[in-house]
Coordinates of C-alpha atoms in Angstrom, one line a residue:
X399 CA 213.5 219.3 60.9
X400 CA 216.6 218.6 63.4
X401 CA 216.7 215.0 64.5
X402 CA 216.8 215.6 68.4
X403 CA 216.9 211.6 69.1
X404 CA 220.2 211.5 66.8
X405 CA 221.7 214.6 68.6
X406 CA 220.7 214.3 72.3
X407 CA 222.2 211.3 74.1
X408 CA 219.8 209.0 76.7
X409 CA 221.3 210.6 80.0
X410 CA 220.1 213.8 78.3
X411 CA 216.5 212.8 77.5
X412 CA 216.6 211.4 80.7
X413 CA 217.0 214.9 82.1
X414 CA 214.7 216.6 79.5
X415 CA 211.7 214.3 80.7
X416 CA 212.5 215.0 84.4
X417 CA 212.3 218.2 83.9
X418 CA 208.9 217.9 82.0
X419 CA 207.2 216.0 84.5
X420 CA 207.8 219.1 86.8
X421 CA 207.7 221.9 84.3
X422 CA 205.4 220.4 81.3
X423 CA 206.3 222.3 77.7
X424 CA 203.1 224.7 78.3
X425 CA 203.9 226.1 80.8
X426 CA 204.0 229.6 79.3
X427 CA 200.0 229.4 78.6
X428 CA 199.5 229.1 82.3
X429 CA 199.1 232.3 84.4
X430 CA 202.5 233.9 85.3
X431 CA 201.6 233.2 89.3
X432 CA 201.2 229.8 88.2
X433 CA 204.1 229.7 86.5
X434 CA 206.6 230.4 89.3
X435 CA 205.3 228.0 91.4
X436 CA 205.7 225.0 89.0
X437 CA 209.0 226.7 88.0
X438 CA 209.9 227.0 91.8
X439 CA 208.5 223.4 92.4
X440 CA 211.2 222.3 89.7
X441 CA 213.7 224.1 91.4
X442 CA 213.4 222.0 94.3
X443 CA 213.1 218.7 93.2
X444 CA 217.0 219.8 91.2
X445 CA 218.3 221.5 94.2
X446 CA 221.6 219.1 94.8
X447 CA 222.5 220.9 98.3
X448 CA 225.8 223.0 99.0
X449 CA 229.4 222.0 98.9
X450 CA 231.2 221.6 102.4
X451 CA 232.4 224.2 103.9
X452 CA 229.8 226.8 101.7
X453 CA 227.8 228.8 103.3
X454 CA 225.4 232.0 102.7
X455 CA 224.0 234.8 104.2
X456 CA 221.2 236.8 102.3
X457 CA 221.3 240.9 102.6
X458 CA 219.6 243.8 100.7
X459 CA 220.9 246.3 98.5
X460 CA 219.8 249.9 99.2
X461 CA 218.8 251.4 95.5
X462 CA 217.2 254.2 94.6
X463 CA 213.5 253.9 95.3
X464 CA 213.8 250.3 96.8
X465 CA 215.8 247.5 97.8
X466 CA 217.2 245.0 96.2
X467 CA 217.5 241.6 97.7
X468 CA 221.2 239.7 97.3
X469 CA 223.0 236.5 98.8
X470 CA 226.3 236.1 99.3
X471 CA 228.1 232.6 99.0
X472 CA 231.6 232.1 101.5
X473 CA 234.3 229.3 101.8
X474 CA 235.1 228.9 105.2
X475 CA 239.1 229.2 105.7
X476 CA 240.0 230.6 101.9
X477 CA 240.4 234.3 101.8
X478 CA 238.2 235.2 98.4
X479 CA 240.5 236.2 95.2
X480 CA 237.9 237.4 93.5
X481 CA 234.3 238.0 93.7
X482 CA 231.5 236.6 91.0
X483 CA 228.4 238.8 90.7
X484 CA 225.8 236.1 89.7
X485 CA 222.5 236.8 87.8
X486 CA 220.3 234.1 87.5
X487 CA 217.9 232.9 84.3
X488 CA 214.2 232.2 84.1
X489 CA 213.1 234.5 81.4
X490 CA 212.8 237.6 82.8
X491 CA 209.5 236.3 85.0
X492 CA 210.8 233.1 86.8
X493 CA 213.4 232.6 89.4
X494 CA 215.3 234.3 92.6
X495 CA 217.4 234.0 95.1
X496 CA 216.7 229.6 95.4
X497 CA 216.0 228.7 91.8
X498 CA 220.0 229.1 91.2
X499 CA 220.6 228.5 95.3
X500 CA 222.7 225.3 94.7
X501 CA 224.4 226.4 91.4
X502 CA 225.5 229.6 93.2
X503 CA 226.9 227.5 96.4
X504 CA 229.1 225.2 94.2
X505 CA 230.8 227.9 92.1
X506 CA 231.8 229.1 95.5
X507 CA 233.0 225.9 96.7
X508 CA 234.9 225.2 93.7
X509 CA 236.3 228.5 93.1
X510 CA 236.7 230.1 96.5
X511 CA 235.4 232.8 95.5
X512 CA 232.8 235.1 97.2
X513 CA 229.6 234.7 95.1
X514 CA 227.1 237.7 95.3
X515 CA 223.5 236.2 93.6
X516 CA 221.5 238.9 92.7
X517 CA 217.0 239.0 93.3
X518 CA 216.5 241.2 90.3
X519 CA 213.2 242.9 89.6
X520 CA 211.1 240.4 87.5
X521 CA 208.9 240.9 85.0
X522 CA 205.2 241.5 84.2
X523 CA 205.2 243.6 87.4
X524 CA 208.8 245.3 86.6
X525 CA 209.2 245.5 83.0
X526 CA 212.2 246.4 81.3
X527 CA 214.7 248.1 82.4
X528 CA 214.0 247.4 85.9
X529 CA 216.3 244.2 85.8
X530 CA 219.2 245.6 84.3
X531 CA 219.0 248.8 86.7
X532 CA 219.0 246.5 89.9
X533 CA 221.6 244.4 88.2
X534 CA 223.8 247.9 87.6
X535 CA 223.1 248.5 91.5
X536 CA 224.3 245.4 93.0
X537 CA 227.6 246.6 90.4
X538 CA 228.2 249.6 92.2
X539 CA 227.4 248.0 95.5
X540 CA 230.3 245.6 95.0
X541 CA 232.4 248.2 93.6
X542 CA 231.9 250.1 97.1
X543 CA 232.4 246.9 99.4
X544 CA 235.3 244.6 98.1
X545 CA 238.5 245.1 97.1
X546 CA 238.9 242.4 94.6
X547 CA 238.4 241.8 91.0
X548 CA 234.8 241.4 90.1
X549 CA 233.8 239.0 87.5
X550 CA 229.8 239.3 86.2
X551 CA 228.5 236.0 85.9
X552 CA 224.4 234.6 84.7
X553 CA 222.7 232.1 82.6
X554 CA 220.1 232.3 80.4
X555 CA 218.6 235.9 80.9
X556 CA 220.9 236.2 83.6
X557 CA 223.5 236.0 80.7
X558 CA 222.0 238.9 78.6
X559 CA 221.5 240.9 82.2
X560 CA 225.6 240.4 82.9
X561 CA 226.6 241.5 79.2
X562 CA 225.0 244.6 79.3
X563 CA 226.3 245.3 83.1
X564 CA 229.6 245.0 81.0
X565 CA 228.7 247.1 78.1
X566 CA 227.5 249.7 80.9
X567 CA 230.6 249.5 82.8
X568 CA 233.7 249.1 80.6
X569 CA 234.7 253.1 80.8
X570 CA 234.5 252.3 84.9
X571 CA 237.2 252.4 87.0
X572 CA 236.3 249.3 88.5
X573 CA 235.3 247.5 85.4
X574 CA 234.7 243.8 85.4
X575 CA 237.5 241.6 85.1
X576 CA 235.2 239.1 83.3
X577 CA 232.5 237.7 81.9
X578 CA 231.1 234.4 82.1
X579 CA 227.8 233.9 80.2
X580 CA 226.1 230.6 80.4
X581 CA 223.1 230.0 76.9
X582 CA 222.7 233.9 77.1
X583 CA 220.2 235.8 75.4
X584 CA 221.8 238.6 73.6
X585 CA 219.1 240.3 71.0
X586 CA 220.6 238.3 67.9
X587 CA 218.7 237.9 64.4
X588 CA 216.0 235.8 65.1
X589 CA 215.3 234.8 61.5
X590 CA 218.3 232.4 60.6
X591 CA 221.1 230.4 62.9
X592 CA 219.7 228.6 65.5
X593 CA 216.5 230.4 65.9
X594 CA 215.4 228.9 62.7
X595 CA 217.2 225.3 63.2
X596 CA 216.5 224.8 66.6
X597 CA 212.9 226.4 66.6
X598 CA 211.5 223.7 68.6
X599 CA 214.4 222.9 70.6
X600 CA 213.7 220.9 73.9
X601 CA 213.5 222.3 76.8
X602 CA 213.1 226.6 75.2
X603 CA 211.5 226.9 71.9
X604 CA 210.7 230.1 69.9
X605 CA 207.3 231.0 71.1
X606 CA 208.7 231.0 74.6
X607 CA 211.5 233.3 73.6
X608 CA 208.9 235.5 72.1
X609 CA 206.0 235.6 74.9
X610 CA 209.0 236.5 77.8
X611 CA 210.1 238.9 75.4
X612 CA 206.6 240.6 75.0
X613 CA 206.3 240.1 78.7
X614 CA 209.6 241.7 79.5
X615 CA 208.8 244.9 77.2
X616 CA 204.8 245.4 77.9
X617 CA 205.2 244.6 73.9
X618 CA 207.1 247.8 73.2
X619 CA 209.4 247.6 70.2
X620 CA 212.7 247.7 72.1
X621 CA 215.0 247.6 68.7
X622 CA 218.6 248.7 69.4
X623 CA 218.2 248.7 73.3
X624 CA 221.7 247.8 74.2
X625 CA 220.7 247.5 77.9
X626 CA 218.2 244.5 76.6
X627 CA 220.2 243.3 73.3
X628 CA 223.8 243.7 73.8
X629 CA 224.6 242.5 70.1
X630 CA 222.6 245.7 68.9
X631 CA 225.9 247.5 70.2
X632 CA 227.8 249.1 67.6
X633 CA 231.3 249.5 69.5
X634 CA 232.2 246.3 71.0
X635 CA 235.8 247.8 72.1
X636 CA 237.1 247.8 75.6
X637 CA 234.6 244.8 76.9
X638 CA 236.2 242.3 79.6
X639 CA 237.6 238.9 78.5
X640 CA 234.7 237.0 78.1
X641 CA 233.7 233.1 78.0
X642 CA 230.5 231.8 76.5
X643 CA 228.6 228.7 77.0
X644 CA 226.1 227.6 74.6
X645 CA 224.0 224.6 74.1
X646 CA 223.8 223.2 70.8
X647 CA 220.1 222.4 70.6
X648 CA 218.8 225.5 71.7
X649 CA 217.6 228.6 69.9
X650 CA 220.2 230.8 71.4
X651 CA 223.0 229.4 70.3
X652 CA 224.1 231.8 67.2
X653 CA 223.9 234.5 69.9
X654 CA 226.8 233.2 71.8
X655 CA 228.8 232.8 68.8
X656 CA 228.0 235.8 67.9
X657 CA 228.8 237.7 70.8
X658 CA 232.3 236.4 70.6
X659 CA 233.2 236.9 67.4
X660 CA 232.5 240.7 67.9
X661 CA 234.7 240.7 71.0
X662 CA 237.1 239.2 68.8
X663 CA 237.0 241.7 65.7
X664 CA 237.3 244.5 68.3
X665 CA 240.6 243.4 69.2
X666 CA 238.7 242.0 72.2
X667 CA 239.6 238.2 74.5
X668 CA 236.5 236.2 73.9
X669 CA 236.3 232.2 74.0
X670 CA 233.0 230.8 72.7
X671 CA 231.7 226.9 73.0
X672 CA 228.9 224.9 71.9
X673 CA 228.6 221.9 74.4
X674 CA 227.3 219.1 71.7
X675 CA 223.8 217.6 72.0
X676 CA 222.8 219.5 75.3
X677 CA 219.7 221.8 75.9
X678 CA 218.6 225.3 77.7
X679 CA 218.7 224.8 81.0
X680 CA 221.3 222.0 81.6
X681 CA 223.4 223.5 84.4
X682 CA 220.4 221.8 86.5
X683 CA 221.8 218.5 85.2
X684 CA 225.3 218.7 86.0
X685 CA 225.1 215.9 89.0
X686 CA 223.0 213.7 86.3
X687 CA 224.3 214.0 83.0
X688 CA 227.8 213.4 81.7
X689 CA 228.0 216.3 79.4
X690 CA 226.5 218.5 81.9
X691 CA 229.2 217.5 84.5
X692 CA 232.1 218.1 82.0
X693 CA 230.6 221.7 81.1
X694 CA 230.3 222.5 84.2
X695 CA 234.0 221.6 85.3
X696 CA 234.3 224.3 81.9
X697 CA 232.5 226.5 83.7
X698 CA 234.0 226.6 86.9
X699 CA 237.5 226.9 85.5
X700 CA 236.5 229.6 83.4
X701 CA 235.2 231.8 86.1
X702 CA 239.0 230.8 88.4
X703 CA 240.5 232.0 85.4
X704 CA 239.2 235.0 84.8
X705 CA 238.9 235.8 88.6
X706 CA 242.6 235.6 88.2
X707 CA 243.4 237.7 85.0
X708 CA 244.8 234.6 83.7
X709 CA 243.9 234.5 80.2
X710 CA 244.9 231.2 79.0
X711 CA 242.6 230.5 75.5

């Protein structure tokens, strides 16, 4: 068993039981109406507010069939280098437009650049690939409106929904520039790494990986979908630089590593790094927690970086 009280610091815990007292560990065996409210309600009592100067205006994008809702993030008086195409976690089922508000506003503050947060489809209602077709949408949408680079960006399954936008799109003529995936999901081999050693990780455990997964695929055997498991790719060739963010008590860490070690051994840019002793979900403790600060600094300046074509790893 791993010793979570030797591994996880007090700030940390601290964090861990806030969230818990908003989004208790069985949550998952509530209904999935239920479930977005507490996970909204959670969203709110985190929400730290926007950076001066940051503001947003929320748009649709026309798709086929329907539209799909987006909000854009601006610094007032910094012309935008780049722009960051942001999909946000929550499984699949949870989350939108103001569960990933705040986090959205201050990677535009801090980068200047234009942030585009993207309302995917969710999940029982839209199962797989719904998600990834609105994500490829919003792509194309931002290929047709700006000018500058375009860097995917997502945590959690907003992490696998970014990857495979950059599978799907690194023969475009507008390819991504980069990739920034934050404790991504990525369709790795659930029976050893971190699946087995951090099983009943705080925070995202196995059988919560497994029921959003059945929820996300109606239960279908979805083996080898790289639009849903972008590790089940066999050419990992001509992808953008990419950064990854893992937490180290979390299930999905060996996915991360993983994913950037095939970048690698394609000839590929690819930085990967296990922040020590946090958990799934952290960027929500980056005002709180120490660690969560300095990884989000990592994150910020990983996303100017690669806005910039600067590879510097």
């Amino acid at each position: 068993m791993t010793d979570y009280a030797k591994l996880i610091d007090a700030e940390t815990w601290a964090f861990i039981e806030r969230t818990n007292s908003y989004y208790p560990p069985d949550t998952i065996d509530y209904t999935i109406t239920q479930q977005r409210e507490i996970y909204d309600r959670m969203c709110r009592e985190f929400f730290a507010g926007y950076p001066e100067g940051v503001s947003a205006e929320t748009i649709v994008v026309v798709a086929p069939g329907h539209d799909v809702p987006a909000r854009i993030y601006r610094l007032a008086g910094k012309a935008p280098e780049a722009v960051v195409l942001y999909f946000h976690g929550g499984g699949f089922i949870l989350g939108g437009l103001d569960s990933h508000d705040d986090v959205c506003a201050e990677l535009c503050g801090r980068t200047g650049y234009e942030v585009v947060s993207v309302d995917y489809r969710l999940a029982p209602e839209h199962k797989h690939p719904a998600a990834f077709d609105d994500a490829m949408a919003a792509f194309e949408w931002a290929v047709a409106r700006y000018s500058q680079p375009i860097v995917l960006a997502g945590d959690s399954a907003g992490g696998n929904i970014a990857a495979a936008v950059s599978h799907a799109t690194r023969g475009h003529v507008r390819r991504p520039v980069g990739q920034l995936l934050v404790y991504p999901g990525l369709g790795g081999d659930r029976s050893r790494g971190s699946y087995v050693s951090h099983a009943e990780a705080p925070m995202l455990t196995m059988r919560d990986l497994e029921f959003y997964k059945d929820i996300l695929t109606g239960g279908e055997d979805r083996t080898g979908d790289i639009t849903l498991s972008p590790l089940a790719d066999a050419d990992f060739a001509n992808l953008p630089p990419s950064v990854v963010i893992t937490a180290e008590c979390d299930p999905l860490s060996s996915d991360g590593e993983a994913y950037g070690e095939r970048i690698v051994a394609s000839g590929g840019k690819a930085f990967w790094f296990e922040e020590p002793g946090l958990v799934h979900g952290y960027l929500r403790a980056r005002h709180t927690v120490t660690r969560a600060r300095q990884s989000f600094t990592r994150i910020v300046d990983a996303v100017a970086v690669l806005g910039r074509g600067e590879w510097v790893w």
